[in-house]
Tab-separated table of N, CA, C and O in Angstrom:
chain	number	residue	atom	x	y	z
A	175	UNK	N	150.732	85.940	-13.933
A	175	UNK	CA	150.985	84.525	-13.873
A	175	UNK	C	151.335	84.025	-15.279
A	175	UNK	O	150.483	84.113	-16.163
A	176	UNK	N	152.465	83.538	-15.516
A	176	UNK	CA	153.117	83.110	-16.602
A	176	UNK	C	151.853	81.330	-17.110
A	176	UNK	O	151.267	80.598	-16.313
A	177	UNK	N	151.885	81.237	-18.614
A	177	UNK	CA	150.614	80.556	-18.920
A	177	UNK	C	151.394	79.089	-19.172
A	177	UNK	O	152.417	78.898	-19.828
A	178	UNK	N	150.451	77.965	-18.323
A	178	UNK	CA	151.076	76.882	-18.353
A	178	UNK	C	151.977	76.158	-19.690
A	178	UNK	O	151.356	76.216	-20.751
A	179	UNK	N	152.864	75.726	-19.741
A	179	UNK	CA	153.629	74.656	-21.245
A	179	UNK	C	154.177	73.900	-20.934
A	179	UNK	O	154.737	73.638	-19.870
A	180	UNK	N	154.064	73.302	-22.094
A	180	UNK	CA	155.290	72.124	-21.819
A	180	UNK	C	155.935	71.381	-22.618
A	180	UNK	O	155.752	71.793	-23.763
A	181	UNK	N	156.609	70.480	-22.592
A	181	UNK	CA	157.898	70.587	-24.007
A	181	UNK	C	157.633	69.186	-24.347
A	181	UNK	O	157.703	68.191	-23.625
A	182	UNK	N	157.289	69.306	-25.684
A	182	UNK	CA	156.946	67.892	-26.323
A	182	UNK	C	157.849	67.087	-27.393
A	182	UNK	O	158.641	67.523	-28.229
A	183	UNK	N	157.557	66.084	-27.159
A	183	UNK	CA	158.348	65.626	-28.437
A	183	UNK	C	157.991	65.845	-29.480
A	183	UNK	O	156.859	65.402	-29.674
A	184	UNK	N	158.572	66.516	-30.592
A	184	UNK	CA	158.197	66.398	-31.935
A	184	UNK	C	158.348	65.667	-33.039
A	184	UNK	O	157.587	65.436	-33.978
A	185	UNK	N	159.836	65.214	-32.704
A	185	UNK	CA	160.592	64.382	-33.875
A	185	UNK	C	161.858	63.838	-33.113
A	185	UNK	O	162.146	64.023	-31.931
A	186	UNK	N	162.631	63.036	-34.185
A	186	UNK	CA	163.587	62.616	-33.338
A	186	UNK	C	165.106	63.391	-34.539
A	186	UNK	O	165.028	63.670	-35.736
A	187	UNK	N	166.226	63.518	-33.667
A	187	UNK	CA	167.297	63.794	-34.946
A	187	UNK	C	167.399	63.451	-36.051
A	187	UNK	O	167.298	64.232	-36.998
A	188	UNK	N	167.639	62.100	-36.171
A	188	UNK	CA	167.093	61.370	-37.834
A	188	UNK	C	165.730	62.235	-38.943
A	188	UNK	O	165.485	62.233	-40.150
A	189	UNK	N	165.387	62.603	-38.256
A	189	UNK	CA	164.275	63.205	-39.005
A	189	UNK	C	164.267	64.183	-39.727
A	189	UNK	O	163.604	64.367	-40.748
A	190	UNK	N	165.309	65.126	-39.019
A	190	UNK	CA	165.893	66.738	-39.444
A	190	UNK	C	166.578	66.459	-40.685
A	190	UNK	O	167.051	65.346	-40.918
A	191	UNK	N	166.646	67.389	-41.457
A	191	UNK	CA	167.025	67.818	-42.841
A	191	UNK	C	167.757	68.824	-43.045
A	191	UNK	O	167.223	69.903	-42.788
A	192	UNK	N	168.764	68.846	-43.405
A	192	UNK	CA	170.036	69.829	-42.552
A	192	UNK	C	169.698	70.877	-43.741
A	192	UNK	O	169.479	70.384	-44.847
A	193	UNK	N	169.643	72.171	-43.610
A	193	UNK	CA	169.534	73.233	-43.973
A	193	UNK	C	167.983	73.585	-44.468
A	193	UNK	O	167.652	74.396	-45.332
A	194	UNK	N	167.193	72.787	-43.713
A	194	UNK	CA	166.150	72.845	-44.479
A	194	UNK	C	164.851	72.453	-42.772
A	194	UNK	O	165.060	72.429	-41.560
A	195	UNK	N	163.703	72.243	-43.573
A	195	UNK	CA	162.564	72.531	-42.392
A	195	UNK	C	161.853	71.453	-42.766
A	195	UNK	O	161.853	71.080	-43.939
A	196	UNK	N	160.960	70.646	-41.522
A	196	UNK	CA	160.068	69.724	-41.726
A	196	UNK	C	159.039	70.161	-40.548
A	196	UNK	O	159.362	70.564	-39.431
A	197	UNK	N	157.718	69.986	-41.057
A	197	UNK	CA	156.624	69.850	-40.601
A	197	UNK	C	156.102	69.230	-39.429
A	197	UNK	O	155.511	68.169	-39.631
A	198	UNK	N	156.188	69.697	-38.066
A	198	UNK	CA	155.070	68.743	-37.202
A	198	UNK	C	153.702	69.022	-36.236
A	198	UNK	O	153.350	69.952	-35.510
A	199	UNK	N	153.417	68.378	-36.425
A	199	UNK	CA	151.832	69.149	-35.830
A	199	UNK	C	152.429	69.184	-33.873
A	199	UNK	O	153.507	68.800	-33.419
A	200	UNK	N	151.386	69.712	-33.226
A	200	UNK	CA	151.763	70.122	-31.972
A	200	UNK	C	150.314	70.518	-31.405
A	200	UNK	O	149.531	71.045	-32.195
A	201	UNK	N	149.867	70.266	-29.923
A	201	UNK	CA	149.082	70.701	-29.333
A	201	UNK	C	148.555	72.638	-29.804
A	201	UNK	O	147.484	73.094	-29.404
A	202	UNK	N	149.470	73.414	-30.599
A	202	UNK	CA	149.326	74.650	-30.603
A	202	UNK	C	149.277	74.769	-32.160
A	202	UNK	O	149.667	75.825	-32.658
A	203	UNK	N	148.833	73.778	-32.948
A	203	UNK	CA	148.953	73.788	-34.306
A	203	UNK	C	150.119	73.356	-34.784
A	203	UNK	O	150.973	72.942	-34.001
A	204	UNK	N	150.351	73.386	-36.234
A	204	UNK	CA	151.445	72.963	-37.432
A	204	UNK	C	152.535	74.250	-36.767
A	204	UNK	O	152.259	75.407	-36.451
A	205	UNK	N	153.776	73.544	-36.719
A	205	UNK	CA	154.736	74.038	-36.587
A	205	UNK	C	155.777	74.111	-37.551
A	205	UNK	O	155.526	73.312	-38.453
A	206	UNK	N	157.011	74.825	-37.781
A	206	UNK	CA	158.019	74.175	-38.745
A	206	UNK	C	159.040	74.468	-38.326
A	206	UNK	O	159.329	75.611	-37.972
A	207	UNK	N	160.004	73.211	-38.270
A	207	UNK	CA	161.105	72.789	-37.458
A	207	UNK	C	162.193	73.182	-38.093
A	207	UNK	O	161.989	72.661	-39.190
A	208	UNK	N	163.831	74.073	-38.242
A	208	UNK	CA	164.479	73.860	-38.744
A	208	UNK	C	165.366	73.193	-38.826
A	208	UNK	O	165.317	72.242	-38.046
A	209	UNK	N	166.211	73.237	-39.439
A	209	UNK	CA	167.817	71.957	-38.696
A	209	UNK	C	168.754	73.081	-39.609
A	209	UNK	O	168.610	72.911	-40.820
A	210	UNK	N	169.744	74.265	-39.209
A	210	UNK	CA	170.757	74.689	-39.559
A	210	UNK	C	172.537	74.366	-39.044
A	210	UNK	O	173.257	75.103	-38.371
A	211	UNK	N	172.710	73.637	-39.367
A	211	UNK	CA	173.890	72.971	-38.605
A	211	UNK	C	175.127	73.660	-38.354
A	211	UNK	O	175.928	73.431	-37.448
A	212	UNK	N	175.210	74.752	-39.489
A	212	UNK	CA	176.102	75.740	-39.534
A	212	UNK	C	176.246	76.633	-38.525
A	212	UNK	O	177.239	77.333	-38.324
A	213	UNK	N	174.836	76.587	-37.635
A	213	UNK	CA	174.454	78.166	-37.068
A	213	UNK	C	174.388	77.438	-35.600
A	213	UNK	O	174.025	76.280	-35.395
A	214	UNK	N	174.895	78.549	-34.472
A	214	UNK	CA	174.600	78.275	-32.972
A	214	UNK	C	173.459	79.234	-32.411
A	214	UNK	O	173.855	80.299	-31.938
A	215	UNK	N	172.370	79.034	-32.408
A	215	UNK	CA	171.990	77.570	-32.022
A	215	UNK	C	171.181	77.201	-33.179
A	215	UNK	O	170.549	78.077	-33.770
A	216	UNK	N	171.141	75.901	-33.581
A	216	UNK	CA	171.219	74.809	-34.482
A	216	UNK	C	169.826	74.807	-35.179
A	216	UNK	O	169.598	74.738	-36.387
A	217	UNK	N	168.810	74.914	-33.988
A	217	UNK	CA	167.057	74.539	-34.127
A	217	UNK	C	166.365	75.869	-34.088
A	217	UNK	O	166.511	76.823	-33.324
A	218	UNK	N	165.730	75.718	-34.912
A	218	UNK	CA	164.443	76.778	-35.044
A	218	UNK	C	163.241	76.701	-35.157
A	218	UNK	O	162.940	76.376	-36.306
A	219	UNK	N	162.011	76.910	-34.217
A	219	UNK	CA	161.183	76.577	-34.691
A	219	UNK	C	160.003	77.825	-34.749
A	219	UNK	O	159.991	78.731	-33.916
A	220	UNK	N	159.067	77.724	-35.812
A	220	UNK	CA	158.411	79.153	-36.522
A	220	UNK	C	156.573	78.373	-36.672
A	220	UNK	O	156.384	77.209	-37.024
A	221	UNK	N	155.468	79.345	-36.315
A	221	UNK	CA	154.556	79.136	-37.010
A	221	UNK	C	155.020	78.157	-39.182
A	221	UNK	O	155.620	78.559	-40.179
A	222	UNK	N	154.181	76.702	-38.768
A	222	UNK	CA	153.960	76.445	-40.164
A	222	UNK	C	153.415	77.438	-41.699
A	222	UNK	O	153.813	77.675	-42.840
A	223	UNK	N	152.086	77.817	-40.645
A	223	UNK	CA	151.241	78.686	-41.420
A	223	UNK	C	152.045	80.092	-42.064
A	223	UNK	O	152.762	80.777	-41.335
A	224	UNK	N	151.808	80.445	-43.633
A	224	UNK	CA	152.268	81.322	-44.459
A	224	UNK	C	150.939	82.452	-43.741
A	224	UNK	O	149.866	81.911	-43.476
A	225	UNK	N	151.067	83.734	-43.508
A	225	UNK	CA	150.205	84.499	-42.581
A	225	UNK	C	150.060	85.105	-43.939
A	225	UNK	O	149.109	85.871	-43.780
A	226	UNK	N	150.350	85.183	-44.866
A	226	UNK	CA	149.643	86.476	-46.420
A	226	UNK	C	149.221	85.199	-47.385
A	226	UNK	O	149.246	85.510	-48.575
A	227	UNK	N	148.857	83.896	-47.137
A	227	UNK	CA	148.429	82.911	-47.552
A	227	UNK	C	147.727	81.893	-46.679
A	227	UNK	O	147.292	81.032	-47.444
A	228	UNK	N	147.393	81.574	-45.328
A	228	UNK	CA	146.753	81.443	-44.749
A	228	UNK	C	147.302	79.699	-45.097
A	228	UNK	O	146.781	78.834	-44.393
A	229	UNK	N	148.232	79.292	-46.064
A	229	UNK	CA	148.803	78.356	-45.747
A	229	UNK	C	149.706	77.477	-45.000
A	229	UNK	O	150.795	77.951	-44.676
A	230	UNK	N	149.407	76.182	-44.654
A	230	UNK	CA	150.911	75.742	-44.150
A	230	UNK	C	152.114	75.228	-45.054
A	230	UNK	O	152.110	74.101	-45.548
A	231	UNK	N	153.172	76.168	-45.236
A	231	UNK	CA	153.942	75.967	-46.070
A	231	UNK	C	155.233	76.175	-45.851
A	231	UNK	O	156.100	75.796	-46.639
A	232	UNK	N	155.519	76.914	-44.551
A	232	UNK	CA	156.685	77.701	-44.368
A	232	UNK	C	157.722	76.610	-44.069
A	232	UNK	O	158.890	76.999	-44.113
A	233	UNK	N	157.540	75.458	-43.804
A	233	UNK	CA	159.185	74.486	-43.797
A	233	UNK	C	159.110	74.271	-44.784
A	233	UNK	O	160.174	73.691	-44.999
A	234	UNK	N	158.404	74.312	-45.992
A	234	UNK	CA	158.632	73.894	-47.073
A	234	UNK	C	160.018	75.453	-48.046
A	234	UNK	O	160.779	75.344	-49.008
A	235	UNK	N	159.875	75.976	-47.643
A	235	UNK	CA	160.777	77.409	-47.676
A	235	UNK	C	161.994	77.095	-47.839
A	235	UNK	O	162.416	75.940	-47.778
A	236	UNK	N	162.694	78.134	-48.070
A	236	UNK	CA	164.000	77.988	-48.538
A	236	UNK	C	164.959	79.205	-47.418
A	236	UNK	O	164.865	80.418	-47.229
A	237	UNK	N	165.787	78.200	-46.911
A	237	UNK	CA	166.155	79.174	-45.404
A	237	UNK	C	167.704	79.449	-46.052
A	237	UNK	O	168.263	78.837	-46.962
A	238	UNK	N	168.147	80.505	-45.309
A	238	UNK	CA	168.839	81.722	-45.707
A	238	UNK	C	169.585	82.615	-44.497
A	238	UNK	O	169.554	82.403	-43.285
A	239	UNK	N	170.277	83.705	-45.247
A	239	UNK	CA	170.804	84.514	-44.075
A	239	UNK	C	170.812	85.786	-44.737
A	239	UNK	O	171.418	86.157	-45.743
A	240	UNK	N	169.905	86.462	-43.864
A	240	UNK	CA	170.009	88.487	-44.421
A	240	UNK	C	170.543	89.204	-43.346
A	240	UNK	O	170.026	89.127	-42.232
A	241	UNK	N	171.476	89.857	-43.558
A	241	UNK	CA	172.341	90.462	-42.666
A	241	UNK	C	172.439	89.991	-41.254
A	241	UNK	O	171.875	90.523	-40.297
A	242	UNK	N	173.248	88.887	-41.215
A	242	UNK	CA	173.499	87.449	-40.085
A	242	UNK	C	171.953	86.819	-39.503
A	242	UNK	O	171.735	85.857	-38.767
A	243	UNK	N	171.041	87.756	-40.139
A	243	UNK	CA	169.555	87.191	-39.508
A	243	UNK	C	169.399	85.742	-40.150
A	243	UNK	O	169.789	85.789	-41.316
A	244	UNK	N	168.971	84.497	-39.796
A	244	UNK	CA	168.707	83.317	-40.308
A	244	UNK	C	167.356	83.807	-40.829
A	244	UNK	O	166.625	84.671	-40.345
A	245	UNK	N	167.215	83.189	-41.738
A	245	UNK	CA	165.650	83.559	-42.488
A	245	UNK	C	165.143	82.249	-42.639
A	245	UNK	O	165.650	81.160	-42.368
A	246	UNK	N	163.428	82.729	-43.395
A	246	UNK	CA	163.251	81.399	-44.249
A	246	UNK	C	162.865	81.908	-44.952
A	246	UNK	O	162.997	83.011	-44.421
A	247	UNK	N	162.100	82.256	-46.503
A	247	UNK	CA	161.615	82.724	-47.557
A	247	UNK	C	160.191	81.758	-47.622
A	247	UNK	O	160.376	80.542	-47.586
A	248	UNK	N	159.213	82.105	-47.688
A	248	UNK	CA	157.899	81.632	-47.972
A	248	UNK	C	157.752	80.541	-49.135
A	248	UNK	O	157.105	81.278	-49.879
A	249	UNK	N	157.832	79.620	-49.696
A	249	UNK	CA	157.343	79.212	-50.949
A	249	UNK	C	156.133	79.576	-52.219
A	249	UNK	O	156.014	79.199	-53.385
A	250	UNK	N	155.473	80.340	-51.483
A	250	UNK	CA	154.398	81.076	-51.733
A	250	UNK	C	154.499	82.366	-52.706
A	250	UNK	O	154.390	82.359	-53.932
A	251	UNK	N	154.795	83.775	-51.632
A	251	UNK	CA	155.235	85.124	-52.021
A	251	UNK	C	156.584	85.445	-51.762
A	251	UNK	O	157.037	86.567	-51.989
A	252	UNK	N	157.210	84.571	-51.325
A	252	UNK	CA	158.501	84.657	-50.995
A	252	UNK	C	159.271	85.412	-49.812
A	252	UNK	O	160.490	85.396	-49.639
A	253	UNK	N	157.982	86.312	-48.756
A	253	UNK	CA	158.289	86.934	-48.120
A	253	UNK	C	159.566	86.518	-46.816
A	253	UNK	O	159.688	85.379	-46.365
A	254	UNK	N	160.307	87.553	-46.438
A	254	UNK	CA	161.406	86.548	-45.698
A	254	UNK	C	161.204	86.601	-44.108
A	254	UNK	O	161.114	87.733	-43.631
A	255	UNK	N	161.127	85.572	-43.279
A	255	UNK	CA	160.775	85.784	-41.773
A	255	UNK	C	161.936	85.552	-41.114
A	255	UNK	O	162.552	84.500	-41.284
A	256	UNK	N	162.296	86.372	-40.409
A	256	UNK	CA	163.578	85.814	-38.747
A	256	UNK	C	162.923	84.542	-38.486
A	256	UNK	O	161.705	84.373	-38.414
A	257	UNK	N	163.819	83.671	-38.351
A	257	UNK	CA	163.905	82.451	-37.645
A	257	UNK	C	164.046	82.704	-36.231
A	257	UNK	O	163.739	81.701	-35.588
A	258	UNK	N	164.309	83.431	-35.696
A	258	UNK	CA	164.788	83.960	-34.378
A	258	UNK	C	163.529	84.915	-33.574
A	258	UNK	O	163.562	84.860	-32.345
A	259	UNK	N	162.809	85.482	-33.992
A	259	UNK	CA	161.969	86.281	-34.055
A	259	UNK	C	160.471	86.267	-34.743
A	259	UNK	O	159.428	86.634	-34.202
A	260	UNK	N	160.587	85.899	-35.692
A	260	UNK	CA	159.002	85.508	-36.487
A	260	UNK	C	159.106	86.583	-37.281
A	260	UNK	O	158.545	86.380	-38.358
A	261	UNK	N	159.763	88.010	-37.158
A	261	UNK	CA	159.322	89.305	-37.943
A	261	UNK	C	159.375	89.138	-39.552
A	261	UNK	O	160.270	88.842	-40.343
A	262	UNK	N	158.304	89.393	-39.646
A	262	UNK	CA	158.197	89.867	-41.624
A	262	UNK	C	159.547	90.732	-41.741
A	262	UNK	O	159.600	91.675	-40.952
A	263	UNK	N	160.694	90.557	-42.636
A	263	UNK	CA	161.418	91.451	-43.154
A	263	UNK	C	160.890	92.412	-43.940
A	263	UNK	O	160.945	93.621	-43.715
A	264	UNK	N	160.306	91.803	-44.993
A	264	UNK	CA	159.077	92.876	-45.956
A	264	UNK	C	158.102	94.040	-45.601
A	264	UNK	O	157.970	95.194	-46.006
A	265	UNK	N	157.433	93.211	-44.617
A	265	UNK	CA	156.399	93.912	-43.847
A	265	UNK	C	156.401	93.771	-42.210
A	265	UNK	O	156.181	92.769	-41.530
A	266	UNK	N	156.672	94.899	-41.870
A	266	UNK	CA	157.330	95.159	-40.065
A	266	UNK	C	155.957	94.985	-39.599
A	266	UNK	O	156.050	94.818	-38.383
A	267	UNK	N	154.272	94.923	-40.077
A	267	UNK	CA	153.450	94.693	-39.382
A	267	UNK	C	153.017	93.159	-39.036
A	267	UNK	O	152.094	92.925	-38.256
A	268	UNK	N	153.800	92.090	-39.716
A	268	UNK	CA	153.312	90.769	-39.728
A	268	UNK	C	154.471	89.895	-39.004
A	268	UNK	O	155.671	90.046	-39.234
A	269	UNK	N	153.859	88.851	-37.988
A	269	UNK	CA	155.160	88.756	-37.177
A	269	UNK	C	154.585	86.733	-37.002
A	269	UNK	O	153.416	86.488	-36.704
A	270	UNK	N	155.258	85.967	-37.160
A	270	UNK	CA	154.873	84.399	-37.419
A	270	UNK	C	155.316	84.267	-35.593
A	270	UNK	O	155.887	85.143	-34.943
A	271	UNK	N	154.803	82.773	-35.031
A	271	UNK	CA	155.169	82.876	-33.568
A	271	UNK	C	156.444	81.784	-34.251
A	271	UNK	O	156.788	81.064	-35.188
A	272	UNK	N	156.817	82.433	-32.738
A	272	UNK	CA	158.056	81.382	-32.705
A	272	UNK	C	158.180	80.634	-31.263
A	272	UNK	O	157.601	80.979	-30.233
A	273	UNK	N	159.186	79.383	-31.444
A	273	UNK	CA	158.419	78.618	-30.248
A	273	UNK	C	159.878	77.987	-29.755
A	273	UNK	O	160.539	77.537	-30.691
A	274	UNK	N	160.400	77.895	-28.632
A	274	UNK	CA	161.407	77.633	-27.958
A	274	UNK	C	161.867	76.031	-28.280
A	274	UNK	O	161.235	75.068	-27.845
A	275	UNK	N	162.751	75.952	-28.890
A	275	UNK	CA	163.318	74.568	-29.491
A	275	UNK	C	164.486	73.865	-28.785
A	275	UNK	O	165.391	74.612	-28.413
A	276	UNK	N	164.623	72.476	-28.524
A	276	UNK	CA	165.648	72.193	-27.807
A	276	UNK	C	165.981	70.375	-28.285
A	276	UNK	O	165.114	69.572	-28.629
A	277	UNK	N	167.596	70.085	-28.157
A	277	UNK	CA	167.743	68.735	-28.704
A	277	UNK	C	167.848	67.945	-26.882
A	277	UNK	O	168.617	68.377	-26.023
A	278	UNK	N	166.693	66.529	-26.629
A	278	UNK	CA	167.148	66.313	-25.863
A	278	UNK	C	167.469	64.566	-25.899
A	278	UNK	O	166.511	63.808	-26.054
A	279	UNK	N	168.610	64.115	-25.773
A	279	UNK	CA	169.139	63.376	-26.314
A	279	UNK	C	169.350	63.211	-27.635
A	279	UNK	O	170.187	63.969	-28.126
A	280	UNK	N	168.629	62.140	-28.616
A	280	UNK	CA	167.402	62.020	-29.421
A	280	UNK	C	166.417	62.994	-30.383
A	280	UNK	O	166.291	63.177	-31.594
A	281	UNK	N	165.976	63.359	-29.519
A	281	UNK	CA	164.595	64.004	-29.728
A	281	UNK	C	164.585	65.133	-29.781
A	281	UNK	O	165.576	65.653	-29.267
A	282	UNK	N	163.645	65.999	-30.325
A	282	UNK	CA	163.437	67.626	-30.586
A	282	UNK	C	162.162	67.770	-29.757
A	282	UNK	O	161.176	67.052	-29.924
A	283	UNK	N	162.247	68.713	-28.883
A	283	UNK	CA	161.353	69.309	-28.369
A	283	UNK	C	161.163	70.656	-28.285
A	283	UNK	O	162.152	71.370	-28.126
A	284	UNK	N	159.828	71.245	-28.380
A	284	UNK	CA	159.318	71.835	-28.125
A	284	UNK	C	158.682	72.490	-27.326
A	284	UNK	O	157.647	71.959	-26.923
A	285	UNK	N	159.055	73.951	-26.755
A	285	UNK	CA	157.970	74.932	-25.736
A	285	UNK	C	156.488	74.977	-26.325
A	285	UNK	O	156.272	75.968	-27.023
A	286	UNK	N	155.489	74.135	-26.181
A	286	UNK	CA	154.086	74.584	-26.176
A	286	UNK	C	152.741	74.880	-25.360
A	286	UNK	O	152.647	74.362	-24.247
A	287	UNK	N	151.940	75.489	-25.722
A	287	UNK	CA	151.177	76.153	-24.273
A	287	UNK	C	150.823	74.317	-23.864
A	287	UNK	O	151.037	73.291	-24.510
A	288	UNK	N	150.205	74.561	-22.507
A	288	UNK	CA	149.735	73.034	-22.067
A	288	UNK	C	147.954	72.644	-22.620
A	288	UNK	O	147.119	73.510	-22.880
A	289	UNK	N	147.809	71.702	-22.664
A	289	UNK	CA	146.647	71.434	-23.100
A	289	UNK	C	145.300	72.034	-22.198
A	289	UNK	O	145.243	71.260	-21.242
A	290	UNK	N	144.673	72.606	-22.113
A	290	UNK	CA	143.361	72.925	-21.113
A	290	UNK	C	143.278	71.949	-20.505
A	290	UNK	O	143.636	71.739	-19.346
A	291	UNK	N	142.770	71.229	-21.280
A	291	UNK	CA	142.393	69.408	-20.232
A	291	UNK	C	143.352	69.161	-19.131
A	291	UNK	O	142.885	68.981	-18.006
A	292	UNK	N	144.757	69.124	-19.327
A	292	UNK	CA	145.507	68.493	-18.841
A	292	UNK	C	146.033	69.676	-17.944
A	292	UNK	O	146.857	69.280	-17.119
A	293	UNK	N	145.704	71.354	-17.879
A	293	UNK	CA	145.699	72.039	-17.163
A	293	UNK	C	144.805	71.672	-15.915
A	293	UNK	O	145.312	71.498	-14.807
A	294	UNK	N	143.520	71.568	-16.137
A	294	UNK	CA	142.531	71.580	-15.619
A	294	UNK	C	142.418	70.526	-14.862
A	294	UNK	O	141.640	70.504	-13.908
A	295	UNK	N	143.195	69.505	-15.200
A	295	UNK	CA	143.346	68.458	-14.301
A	295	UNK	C	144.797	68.363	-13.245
A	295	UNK	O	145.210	67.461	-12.517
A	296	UNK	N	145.154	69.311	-13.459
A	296	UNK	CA	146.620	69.152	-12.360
A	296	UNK	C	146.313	70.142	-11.323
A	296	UNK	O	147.094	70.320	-10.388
């Protein structure tokens, strides 16, 4: 049985920062949003949290392209993650989540698990 979600608002277009990542919290923790305008498809969204720093820092990063892979580089150690994937380039054992992104109208939304509560009540 596939685990309940559901797609939230995070931000609205105005908000995005074209080649670059902003921060929003989410029922599943800090997330980080990209906006690549160059690239199809456009939105990316990645665990906030730096996983070899236990920080949230990763939209603060500097996003990129390693062999057509979209990246972001850590601000931290600099390590580089798929935007597409979560995978550590550096290290093949460390993998960030990644979370299904979509523009609808307006607004950016997000695939996130559903709340318990609001499971538990439907």
């Amino acid at each position: 049985m596939k685990a309940r979600t559901t797609w939230d608002c995070v931000c609205k277009v105005e908000d995005l920062v074209p080649e670059s990542g902003i921060a929003v919290w989410t029922k599943d923790g800090p997330v980080a949003v990209f906006y690549l305008p160059h690239r199809l498809p456009a939105l990316f969204a990645v665990s906030h949290t730096d996983p070899f720093s236990g920080s949230n820092v990763l939209a603060r990063g500097i996003t990129g392209d390693i062999k057509g892979e979209p990246v972001v580089a850590s601000p931290l150690y600099k390590q580089h993650f798929s935007l597409i994937t979560g995978q550590c380039l550096e290290d093949e054992t460390v993998k960030i989540k990644t979370y299904p992104v979509l523009l609808d109208g307006d607004q950016i939304r997000l695939e996130v698990p559903a709340n318990q509560t609001e499971t538990a009540a439907a």
